[in-house]
Amino acid sequence: MEYRSQLDFKIGVDDWEQFIERIDLYFMANDITNEAKKRAILLTNVSAETYAAIRKVCAPKKPAETALADIVEKMTQYVKPKVSVQVLRDRVRQRVQLENETVGQYIAALQELSRDCKFDNVGETVKDQFLNGIRDRNIKVALFREENLTLATATTIAAAYEVADRSVDEIKTPEREERKEASEDSNEVNRLGSSKTYQQKYAKPRGRQRDERKKDSSKITAATKTITGRSLGAAGRKNIMLETVGIKRESVITVVREDI
């Protein structure tokens, strides 16, 4: 049974090294060991532009006459020229965490950059640059407090802080939305209340407003005197309390509570 896979490679778009890794897996899955067959499969799974590049690097021979290993090596140099190790190491040291880049993504990027740097201890190098380049100061301080810090421990601690911060932000977001909606409602009420049409329709003459306030005040005073008088007639055994709940338009709303 043949295992099929999408192996098309397009120069300038796809990664050549990853393509070679995948096609080697394809050969393994299908028990393909014949070198000529392997070469034919590779050459028929690349774009026209890629095949033209292969012809160029294999000249004066044709690709079909060139050993598969030579094709792979020549194309590797063509699409990805060898860079000085010092340059590669400098790229690692210059790499800082990007905005909105997670801890996991940042560490993965450092590990990828370190792949061809020939560091004696890749884990230590990645850890040191992670400490240097991480954006969150609280995470950095927490990691500096750890003794015998390893890359695995640093990853665990930093990820925990990151999850906690994200959870707090998710809790705060609904509160901010509620405050925003309340503010918008308040602004709408103020806008309507200050509009000329509203004033003309609902506003009362100032003299009438003063008369109604006096009238409401008199009602409250009279009600208080009435209730107080009743409480005195009860021989002091009941405390009658009058609470003015509110005034709505022209009526006074009161609540009488008796405490025995």
PDB file of C-alpha atoms in Angstrom, residues 2-257:
ATOM      1  CA  GLU A   2       1.401   3.364  -1.004  1.00  0.00           C
ATOM      2  CA  TYR A   3       1.198   6.276   1.421  1.00  0.00           C
ATOM      3  CA  ARG A   4       0.443   9.490  -0.451  1.00  0.00           C
ATOM      4  CA  SER A   5       1.352  12.975   0.692  1.00  0.00           C
ATOM      5  CA  GLN A   6       1.420  16.554  -0.592  1.00  0.00           C
ATOM      6  CA  LEU A   7       5.137  17.031  -1.230  1.00  0.00           C
ATOM      7  CA  ASP A   8       5.124  19.905  -3.712  1.00  0.00           C
ATOM      8  CA  PHE A   9       7.963  22.372  -3.171  1.00  0.00           C
ATOM      9  CA  LYS A  10       7.960  25.924  -4.497  1.00  0.00           C
ATOM     10  CA  ILE A  11      11.184  27.882  -4.267  1.00  0.00           C
ATOM     11  CA  GLY A  12      10.852  31.215  -2.487  1.00  0.00           C
ATOM     12  CA  VAL A  13       7.741  30.008  -0.667  1.00  0.00           C
ATOM     13  CA  ASP A  14       8.450  26.681   1.049  1.00  0.00           C
ATOM     14  CA  ASP A  15      11.320  25.619   3.294  1.00  0.00           C
ATOM     15  CA  TRP A  16      13.766  23.374   1.434  1.00  0.00           C
ATOM     16  CA  GLU A  17      15.114  21.579   4.503  1.00  0.00           C
ATOM     17  CA  GLN A  18      11.607  20.741   5.684  1.00  0.00           C
ATOM     18  CA  PHE A  19      10.757  19.478   2.206  1.00  0.00           C
ATOM     19  CA  ILE A  20      13.757  17.120   2.238  1.00  0.00           C
ATOM     20  CA  GLU A  21      12.810  15.857   5.714  1.00  0.00           C
ATOM     21  CA  ARG A  22       9.256  15.155   4.561  1.00  0.00           C
ATOM     22  CA  ILE A  23      10.293  13.423   1.349  1.00  0.00           C
ATOM     23  CA  ASP A  24      12.713  11.198   3.302  1.00  0.00           C
ATOM     24  CA  LEU A  25       9.779  10.195   5.516  1.00  0.00           C
ATOM     25  CA  TYR A  26       7.772   9.471   2.375  1.00  0.00           C
ATOM     26  CA  PHE A  27      10.529   7.170   1.106  1.00  0.00           C
ATOM     27  CA  MET A  28      10.610   5.411   4.478  1.00  0.00           C
ATOM     28  CA  ALA A  29       6.820   4.995   4.691  1.00  0.00           C
ATOM     29  CA  ASN A  30       6.695   3.450   1.224  1.00  0.00           C
ATOM     30  CA  ASP A  31       9.875   1.350   1.553  1.00  0.00           C
ATOM     31  CA  ILE A  32      11.524   3.149  -1.363  1.00  0.00           C
ATOM     32  CA  THR A  33      15.251   2.411  -1.384  1.00  0.00           C
ATOM     33  CA  ASN A  34      16.207   2.686  -5.050  1.00  0.00           C
ATOM     34  CA  GLU A  35      18.241   5.899  -5.537  1.00  0.00           C
ATOM     35  CA  ALA A  36      17.050   6.460  -9.094  1.00  0.00           C
ATOM     36  CA  LYS A  37      13.420   6.178  -8.012  1.00  0.00           C
ATOM     37  CA  LYS A  38      14.005   8.530  -5.079  1.00  0.00           C
ATOM     38  CA  ARG A  39      15.569  11.096  -7.414  1.00  0.00           C
ATOM     39  CA  ALA A  40      12.684  10.811  -9.859  1.00  0.00           C
ATOM     40  CA  ILE A  41      10.112  11.315  -7.082  1.00  0.00           C
ATOM     41  CA  LEU A  42      11.940  14.395  -5.783  1.00  0.00           C
ATOM     42  CA  LEU A  43      12.306  15.979  -9.229  1.00  0.00           C
ATOM     43  CA  THR A  44       8.620  15.461 -10.032  1.00  0.00           C
ATOM     44  CA  ASN A  45       7.442  17.001  -6.761  1.00  0.00           C
ATOM     45  CA  VAL A  46       8.935  20.461  -7.236  1.00  0.00           C
ATOM     46  CA  SER A  47       7.586  23.501  -9.087  1.00  0.00           C
ATOM     47  CA  ALA A  48       8.809  24.578 -12.525  1.00  0.00           C
ATOM     48  CA  GLU A  49      10.836  27.408 -10.960  1.00  0.00           C
ATOM     49  CA  THR A  50      12.454  24.975  -8.531  1.00  0.00           C
ATOM     50  CA  TYR A  51      13.317  22.503 -11.275  1.00  0.00           C
ATOM     51  CA  ALA A  52      14.939  25.323 -13.240  1.00  0.00           C
ATOM     52  CA  ALA A  53      17.080  26.149 -10.197  1.00  0.00           C
ATOM     53  CA  ILE A  54      18.060  22.470  -9.846  1.00  0.00           C
ATOM     54  CA  ARG A  55      19.141  22.386 -13.498  1.00  0.00           C
ATOM     55  CA  LYS A  56      21.246  25.492 -12.898  1.00  0.00           C
ATOM     56  CA  VAL A  57      23.115  24.111  -9.869  1.00  0.00           C
ATOM     57  CA  CYS A  58      23.620  20.684 -11.474  1.00  0.00           C
ATOM     58  CA  ALA A  59      25.024  22.001 -14.774  1.00  0.00           C
ATOM     59  CA  PRO A  60      26.687  20.824 -16.886  1.00  0.00           C
ATOM     60  CA  LYS A  61      25.002  17.577 -15.882  1.00  0.00           C
ATOM     61  CA  LYS A  62      21.257  17.156 -16.088  1.00  0.00           C
ATOM     62  CA  PRO A  63      19.337  16.641 -12.823  1.00  0.00           C
ATOM     63  CA  ALA A  64      18.470  13.067 -13.831  1.00  0.00           C
ATOM     64  CA  GLU A  65      22.207  12.343 -14.186  1.00  0.00           C
ATOM     65  CA  THR A  66      23.171  13.864 -10.817  1.00  0.00           C
ATOM     66  CA  ALA A  67      23.268  11.868  -7.592  1.00  0.00           C
ATOM     67  CA  LEU A  68      20.365  12.573  -5.246  1.00  0.00           C
ATOM     68  CA  ALA A  69      22.709  13.541  -2.391  1.00  0.00           C
ATOM     69  CA  ASP A  70      24.458  16.073  -4.655  1.00  0.00           C
ATOM     70  CA  ILE A  71      21.138  17.591  -5.724  1.00  0.00           C
ATOM     71  CA  VAL A  72      20.092  18.023  -2.097  1.00  0.00           C
ATOM     72  CA  GLU A  73      23.438  19.553  -1.071  1.00  0.00           C
ATOM     73  CA  LYS A  74      23.651  21.947  -4.030  1.00  0.00           C
ATOM     74  CA  MET A  75      20.058  23.116  -3.592  1.00  0.00           C
ATOM     75  CA  THR A  76      20.578  23.588   0.136  1.00  0.00           C
ATOM     76  CA  GLN A  77      23.452  25.963  -0.584  1.00  0.00           C
ATOM     77  CA  TYR A  78      21.422  27.677  -3.294  1.00  0.00           C
ATOM     78  CA  VAL A  79      18.267  28.414  -1.282  1.00  0.00           C
ATOM     79  CA  LYS A  80      19.979  28.832   2.077  1.00  0.00           C
ATOM     80  CA  PRO A  81      23.585  30.017   1.802  1.00  0.00           C
ATOM     81  CA  LYS A  82      25.765  29.120   4.752  1.00  0.00           C
ATOM     82  CA  VAL A  83      26.018  31.942   7.280  1.00  0.00           C
ATOM     83  CA  SER A  84      28.852  32.508   9.743  1.00  0.00           C
ATOM     84  CA  VAL A  85      28.263  30.871  13.119  1.00  0.00           C
ATOM     85  CA  GLN A  86      29.084  34.173  14.812  1.00  0.00           C
ATOM     86  CA  VAL A  87      26.338  35.891  12.826  1.00  0.00           C
ATOM     87  CA  LEU A  88      23.850  33.192  13.805  1.00  0.00           C
ATOM     88  CA  ARG A  89      24.811  33.486  17.472  1.00  0.00           C
ATOM     89  CA  ASP A  90      24.441  37.247  17.345  1.00  0.00           C
ATOM     90  CA  ARG A  91      20.897  36.812  16.022  1.00  0.00           C
ATOM     91  CA  VAL A  92      20.080  34.759  19.100  1.00  0.00           C
ATOM     92  CA  ARG A  93      21.516  37.384  21.446  1.00  0.00           C
ATOM     93  CA  GLN A  94      19.575  40.160  19.699  1.00  0.00           C
ATOM     94  CA  ARG A  95      16.247  38.315  19.765  1.00  0.00           C
ATOM     95  CA  VAL A  96      13.816  39.757  22.311  1.00  0.00           C
ATOM     96  CA  GLN A  97      10.196  38.865  22.949  1.00  0.00           C
ATOM     97  CA  LEU A  98       7.843  40.544  20.511  1.00  0.00           C
ATOM     98  CA  GLU A  99       4.643  42.310  21.485  1.00  0.00           C
ATOM     99  CA  ASN A 100       1.755  39.811  21.826  1.00  0.00           C
ATOM    100  CA  GLU A 101       4.224  36.902  21.544  1.00  0.00           C
ATOM    101  CA  THR A 102       3.566  34.208  24.146  1.00  0.00           C
ATOM    102  CA  VAL A 103       6.239  32.654  26.349  1.00  0.00           C
ATOM    103  CA  GLY A 104       6.024  29.390  24.408  1.00  0.00           C
ATOM    104  CA  GLN A 105       6.349  31.143  21.054  1.00  0.00           C
ATOM    105  CA  TYR A 106       9.351  33.162  22.239  1.00  0.00           C
ATOM    106  CA  ILE A 107      11.224  30.110  23.514  1.00  0.00           C
ATOM    107  CA  ALA A 108      10.447  28.195  20.311  1.00  0.00           C
ATOM    108  CA  ALA A 109      11.861  31.090  18.261  1.00  0.00           C
ATOM    109  CA  LEU A 110      15.069  31.128  20.331  1.00  0.00           C
ATOM    110  CA  GLN A 111      15.479  27.372  19.942  1.00  0.00           C
ATOM    111  CA  GLU A 112      15.019  27.615  16.177  1.00  0.00           C
ATOM    112  CA  LEU A 113      17.613  30.393  15.925  1.00  0.00           C
ATOM    113  CA  SER A 114      20.055  28.351  18.021  1.00  0.00           C
ATOM    114  CA  ARG A 115      19.790  25.217  15.870  1.00  0.00           C
ATOM    115  CA  ASP A 116      22.833  25.929  13.668  1.00  0.00           C
ATOM    116  CA  CYS A 117      24.836  27.981  16.183  1.00  0.00           C
ATOM    117  CA  LYS A 118      26.873  25.044  17.524  1.00  0.00           C
ATOM    118  CA  PHE A 119      26.485  26.165  21.139  1.00  0.00           C
ATOM    119  CA  ASP A 120      28.079  23.877  23.728  1.00  0.00           C
ATOM    120  CA  ASN A 121      24.874  24.022  25.784  1.00  0.00           C
ATOM    121  CA  VAL A 122      21.848  25.148  23.772  1.00  0.00           C
ATOM    122  CA  GLY A 123      19.506  24.960  26.773  1.00  0.00           C
ATOM    123  CA  GLU A 124      21.621  27.326  28.866  1.00  0.00           C
ATOM    124  CA  THR A 125      22.021  29.772  25.992  1.00  0.00           C
ATOM    125  CA  VAL A 126      18.290  29.849  25.274  1.00  0.00           C
ATOM    126  CA  LYS A 127      17.519  30.258  28.983  1.00  0.00           C
ATOM    127  CA  ASP A 128      19.932  33.180  29.358  1.00  0.00           C
ATOM    128  CA  GLN A 129      18.528  34.988  26.331  1.00  0.00           C
ATOM    129  CA  PHE A 130      14.982  34.254  27.508  1.00  0.00           C
ATOM    130  CA  LEU A 131      15.764  35.987  30.810  1.00  0.00           C
ATOM    131  CA  ASN A 132      17.320  38.887  28.961  1.00  0.00           C
ATOM    132  CA  GLY A 133      14.615  39.363  26.352  1.00  0.00           C
ATOM    133  CA  ILE A 134      11.327  38.680  28.127  1.00  0.00           C
ATOM    134  CA  ARG A 135       9.039  41.740  28.220  1.00  0.00           C
ATOM    135  CA  ASP A 136       7.153  41.217  31.509  1.00  0.00           C
ATOM    136  CA  ARG A 137       9.199  42.650  34.387  1.00  0.00           C
ATOM    137  CA  ASN A 138       7.271  40.657  37.030  1.00  0.00           C
ATOM    138  CA  ILE A 139       8.148  37.394  35.306  1.00  0.00           C
ATOM    139  CA  LYS A 140      11.778  38.450  34.998  1.00  0.00           C
ATOM    140  CA  VAL A 141      12.015  39.281  38.723  1.00  0.00           C
ATOM    141  CA  ALA A 142      10.396  35.956  39.665  1.00  0.00           C
ATOM    142  CA  LEU A 143      12.892  34.045  37.518  1.00  0.00           C
ATOM    143  CA  PHE A 144      15.879  35.943  38.932  1.00  0.00           C
ATOM    144  CA  ARG A 145      14.843  34.825  42.428  1.00  0.00           C
ATOM    145  CA  GLU A 146      15.097  31.161  41.471  1.00  0.00           C
ATOM    146  CA  GLU A 147      18.271  29.255  42.276  1.00  0.00           C
ATOM    147  CA  ASN A 148      19.648  26.675  39.849  1.00  0.00           C
ATOM    148  CA  LEU A 149      17.181  27.830  37.219  1.00  0.00           C
ATOM    149  CA  THR A 150      16.834  25.590  34.168  1.00  0.00           C
ATOM    150  CA  LEU A 151      15.108  26.276  30.862  1.00  0.00           C
ATOM    151  CA  ALA A 152      12.290  23.875  31.774  1.00  0.00           C
ATOM    152  CA  THR A 153      11.697  25.579  35.140  1.00  0.00           C
ATOM    153  CA  ALA A 154      11.844  29.035  33.588  1.00  0.00           C
ATOM    154  CA  THR A 155       9.279  27.992  30.984  1.00  0.00           C
ATOM    155  CA  THR A 156       6.909  26.599  33.628  1.00  0.00           C
ATOM    156  CA  ILE A 157       7.102  29.668  35.882  1.00  0.00           C
ATOM    157  CA  ALA A 158       6.766  32.172  33.046  1.00  0.00           C
ATOM    158  CA  ALA A 159       3.821  30.312  31.522  1.00  0.00           C
ATOM    159  CA  ALA A 160       2.039  30.248  34.911  1.00  0.00           C
ATOM    160  CA  TYR A 161       2.428  34.020  35.286  1.00  0.00           C
ATOM    161  CA  GLU A 162       1.198  34.513  31.732  1.00  0.00           C
ATOM    162  CA  VAL A 163      -1.943  32.424  32.304  1.00  0.00           C
ATOM    163  CA  ALA A 164      -2.686  34.269  35.565  1.00  0.00           C
ATOM    164  CA  ASP A 165      -2.372  37.675  33.886  1.00  0.00           C
ATOM    165  CA  ARG A 166      -4.636  36.571  31.049  1.00  0.00           C
ATOM    166  CA  SER A 167      -7.265  35.336  33.527  1.00  0.00           C
ATOM    167  CA  VAL A 168      -7.250  38.676  35.371  1.00  0.00           C
ATOM    168  CA  ASP A 169      -7.690  40.546  32.089  1.00  0.00           C
ATOM    169  CA  GLU A 170     -10.659  38.336  31.185  1.00  0.00           C
ATOM    170  CA  ILE A 171     -12.294  39.134  34.539  1.00  0.00           C
ATOM    171  CA  LYS A 172     -11.741  42.874  34.159  1.00  0.00           C
ATOM    172  CA  THR A 173     -13.073  43.060  30.612  1.00  0.00           C
ATOM    173  CA  PRO A 174     -16.791  42.535  31.489  1.00  0.00           C
ATOM    174  CA  GLU A 175     -16.513  45.166  34.245  1.00  0.00           C
ATOM    175  CA  ARG A 176     -15.073  47.688  31.797  1.00  0.00           C
ATOM    176  CA  GLU A 177     -17.860  46.886  29.323  1.00  0.00           C
ATOM    177  CA  GLU A 178     -20.516  47.420  32.007  1.00  0.00           C
ATOM    178  CA  ARG A 179     -19.008  50.767  33.014  1.00  0.00           C
ATOM    179  CA  LYS A 180     -18.843  51.780  29.367  1.00  0.00           C
ATOM    180  CA  GLU A 181     -22.517  50.907  28.819  1.00  0.00           C
ATOM    181  CA  ALA A 182     -23.546  52.766  31.981  1.00  0.00           C
ATOM    182  CA  SER A 183     -21.574  55.814  30.873  1.00  0.00           C
ATOM    183  CA  GLU A 184     -23.175  55.709  27.440  1.00  0.00           C
ATOM    184  CA  ASP A 185     -26.655  55.470  28.997  1.00  0.00           C
ATOM    185  CA  SER A 186     -25.880  58.410  31.278  1.00  0.00           C
ATOM    186  CA  ASN A 187     -24.623  60.484  28.372  1.00  0.00           C
ATOM    187  CA  GLU A 188     -27.770  59.694  26.417  1.00  0.00           C
ATOM    188  CA  VAL A 189     -29.978  60.776  29.332  1.00  0.00           C
ATOM    189  CA  ASN A 190     -28.012  63.998  29.740  1.00  0.00           C
ATOM    190  CA  ARG A 191     -28.235  64.643  26.022  1.00  0.00           C
ATOM    191  CA  LEU A 192     -31.987  64.169  25.995  1.00  0.00           C
ATOM    192  CA  GLY A 193     -32.489  66.196  29.168  1.00  0.00           C
ATOM    193  CA  SER A 194     -30.537  69.120  27.805  1.00  0.00           C
ATOM    194  CA  SER A 195     -32.189  69.111  24.400  1.00  0.00           C
ATOM    195  CA  LYS A 196     -34.396  72.027  23.509  1.00  0.00           C
ATOM    196  CA  THR A 197     -37.323  69.769  22.567  1.00  0.00           C
ATOM    197  CA  TYR A 198     -37.200  67.995  25.943  1.00  0.00           C
ATOM    198  CA  GLN A 199     -37.025  71.259  27.840  1.00  0.00           C
ATOM    199  CA  GLN A 200     -39.984  72.651  25.953  1.00  0.00           C
ATOM    200  CA  LYS A 201     -42.048  69.495  26.510  1.00  0.00           C
ATOM    201  CA  TYR A 202     -41.311  68.631  30.140  1.00  0.00           C
ATOM    202  CA  ALA A 203     -39.722  71.630  31.851  1.00  0.00           C
ATOM    203  CA  LYS A 204     -41.968  73.658  34.166  1.00  0.00           C
ATOM    204  CA  PRO A 205     -41.818  77.399  34.786  1.00  0.00           C
ATOM    205  CA  ARG A 206     -39.445  78.290  37.630  1.00  0.00           C
ATOM    206  CA  GLY A 207     -42.203  79.887  39.663  1.00  0.00           C
ATOM    207  CA  ARG A 208     -44.323  76.764  39.445  1.00  0.00           C
ATOM    208  CA  GLN A 209     -41.342  74.591  40.445  1.00  0.00           C
ATOM    209  CA  ARG A 210     -40.829  76.683  43.621  1.00  0.00           C
ATOM    210  CA  ASP A 211     -44.544  76.433  44.516  1.00  0.00           C
ATOM    211  CA  GLU A 212     -44.540  72.644  44.082  1.00  0.00           C
ATOM    212  CA  ARG A 213     -41.389  72.236  46.232  1.00  0.00           C
ATOM    213  CA  LYS A 214     -43.028  74.249  49.005  1.00  0.00           C
ATOM    214  CA  LYS A 215     -46.199  72.170  48.673  1.00  0.00           C
ATOM    215  CA  ASP A 216     -44.238  68.894  48.906  1.00  0.00           C
ATOM    216  CA  SER A 217     -42.332  70.189  51.942  1.00  0.00           C
ATOM    217  CA  SER A 218     -45.593  71.090  53.682  1.00  0.00           C
ATOM    218  CA  LYS A 219     -46.992  67.593  53.019  1.00  0.00           C
ATOM    219  CA  ILE A 220     -43.918  65.970  54.574  1.00  0.00           C
ATOM    220  CA  THR A 221     -44.052  68.241  57.634  1.00  0.00           C
ATOM    221  CA  ALA A 222     -47.773  67.589  58.138  1.00  0.00           C
ATOM    222  CA  ALA A 223     -47.330  63.834  57.786  1.00  0.00           C
ATOM    223  CA  THR A 224     -44.474  63.852  60.279  1.00  0.00           C
ATOM    224  CA  LYS A 225     -46.507  65.770  62.855  1.00  0.00           C
ATOM    225  CA  THR A 226     -49.447  63.416  62.439  1.00  0.00           C
ATOM    226  CA  ILE A 227     -47.384  60.291  62.943  1.00  0.00           C
ATOM    227  CA  THR A 228     -45.469  61.809  65.860  1.00  0.00           C
ATOM    228  CA  GLY A 229     -48.709  62.742  67.546  1.00  0.00           C
ATOM    229  CA  ARG A 230     -49.990  59.187  67.222  1.00  0.00           C
ATOM    230  CA  SER A 231     -46.821  57.776  68.699  1.00  0.00           C
ATOM    231  CA  LEU A 232     -47.161  59.995  71.771  1.00  0.00           C
ATOM    232  CA  GLY A 233     -50.691  58.738  72.267  1.00  0.00           C
ATOM    233  CA  ALA A 234     -49.446  55.156  72.480  1.00  0.00           C
ATOM    234  CA  ALA A 235     -47.818  55.719  75.892  1.00  0.00           C
ATOM    235  CA  GLY A 236     -44.349  55.406  74.459  1.00  0.00           C
ATOM    236  CA  ARG A 237     -44.702  51.650  73.844  1.00  0.00           C
ATOM    237  CA  LYS A 238     -44.286  52.037  70.078  1.00  0.00           C
ATOM    238  CA  ASN A 239     -41.716  53.973  68.144  1.00  0.00           C
ATOM    239  CA  ILE A 240     -43.249  55.183  64.925  1.00  0.00           C
ATOM    240  CA  MET A 241     -40.739  56.109  62.262  1.00  0.00           C
ATOM    241  CA  LEU A 242     -41.545  57.953  59.113  1.00  0.00           C
ATOM    242  CA  GLU A 243     -39.204  57.553  56.193  1.00  0.00           C
ATOM    243  CA  THR A 244     -39.592  59.615  53.114  1.00  0.00           C
ATOM    244  CA  VAL A 245     -38.799  57.203  50.319  1.00  0.00           C
ATOM    245  CA  GLY A 246     -39.028  59.711  47.527  1.00  0.00           C
ATOM    246  CA  ILE A 247     -41.015  62.353  45.781  1.00  0.00           C
ATOM    247  CA  LYS A 248     -42.356  61.612  42.346  1.00  0.00           C
ATOM    248  CA  ARG A 249     -43.951  64.414  40.429  1.00  0.00           C
ATOM    249  CA  GLU A 250     -46.740  65.779  42.699  1.00  0.00           C
ATOM    250  CA  SER A 251     -47.108  62.930  45.238  1.00  0.00           C
ATOM    251  CA  VAL A 252     -45.130  62.127  48.380  1.00  0.00           C
ATOM    252  CA  ILE A 253     -44.252  58.474  48.943  1.00  0.00           C
ATOM    253  CA  THR A 254     -43.746  57.551  52.601  1.00  0.00           C
ATOM    254  CA  VAL A 255     -43.197  54.358  54.524  1.00  0.00           C
ATOM    255  CA  VAL A 256     -44.302  53.956  58.118  1.00  0.00           C
ATOM    256  CA  ARG A 257     -42.440  51.317  60.143  1.00  0.00           C
TER     257      ARG A 257
END
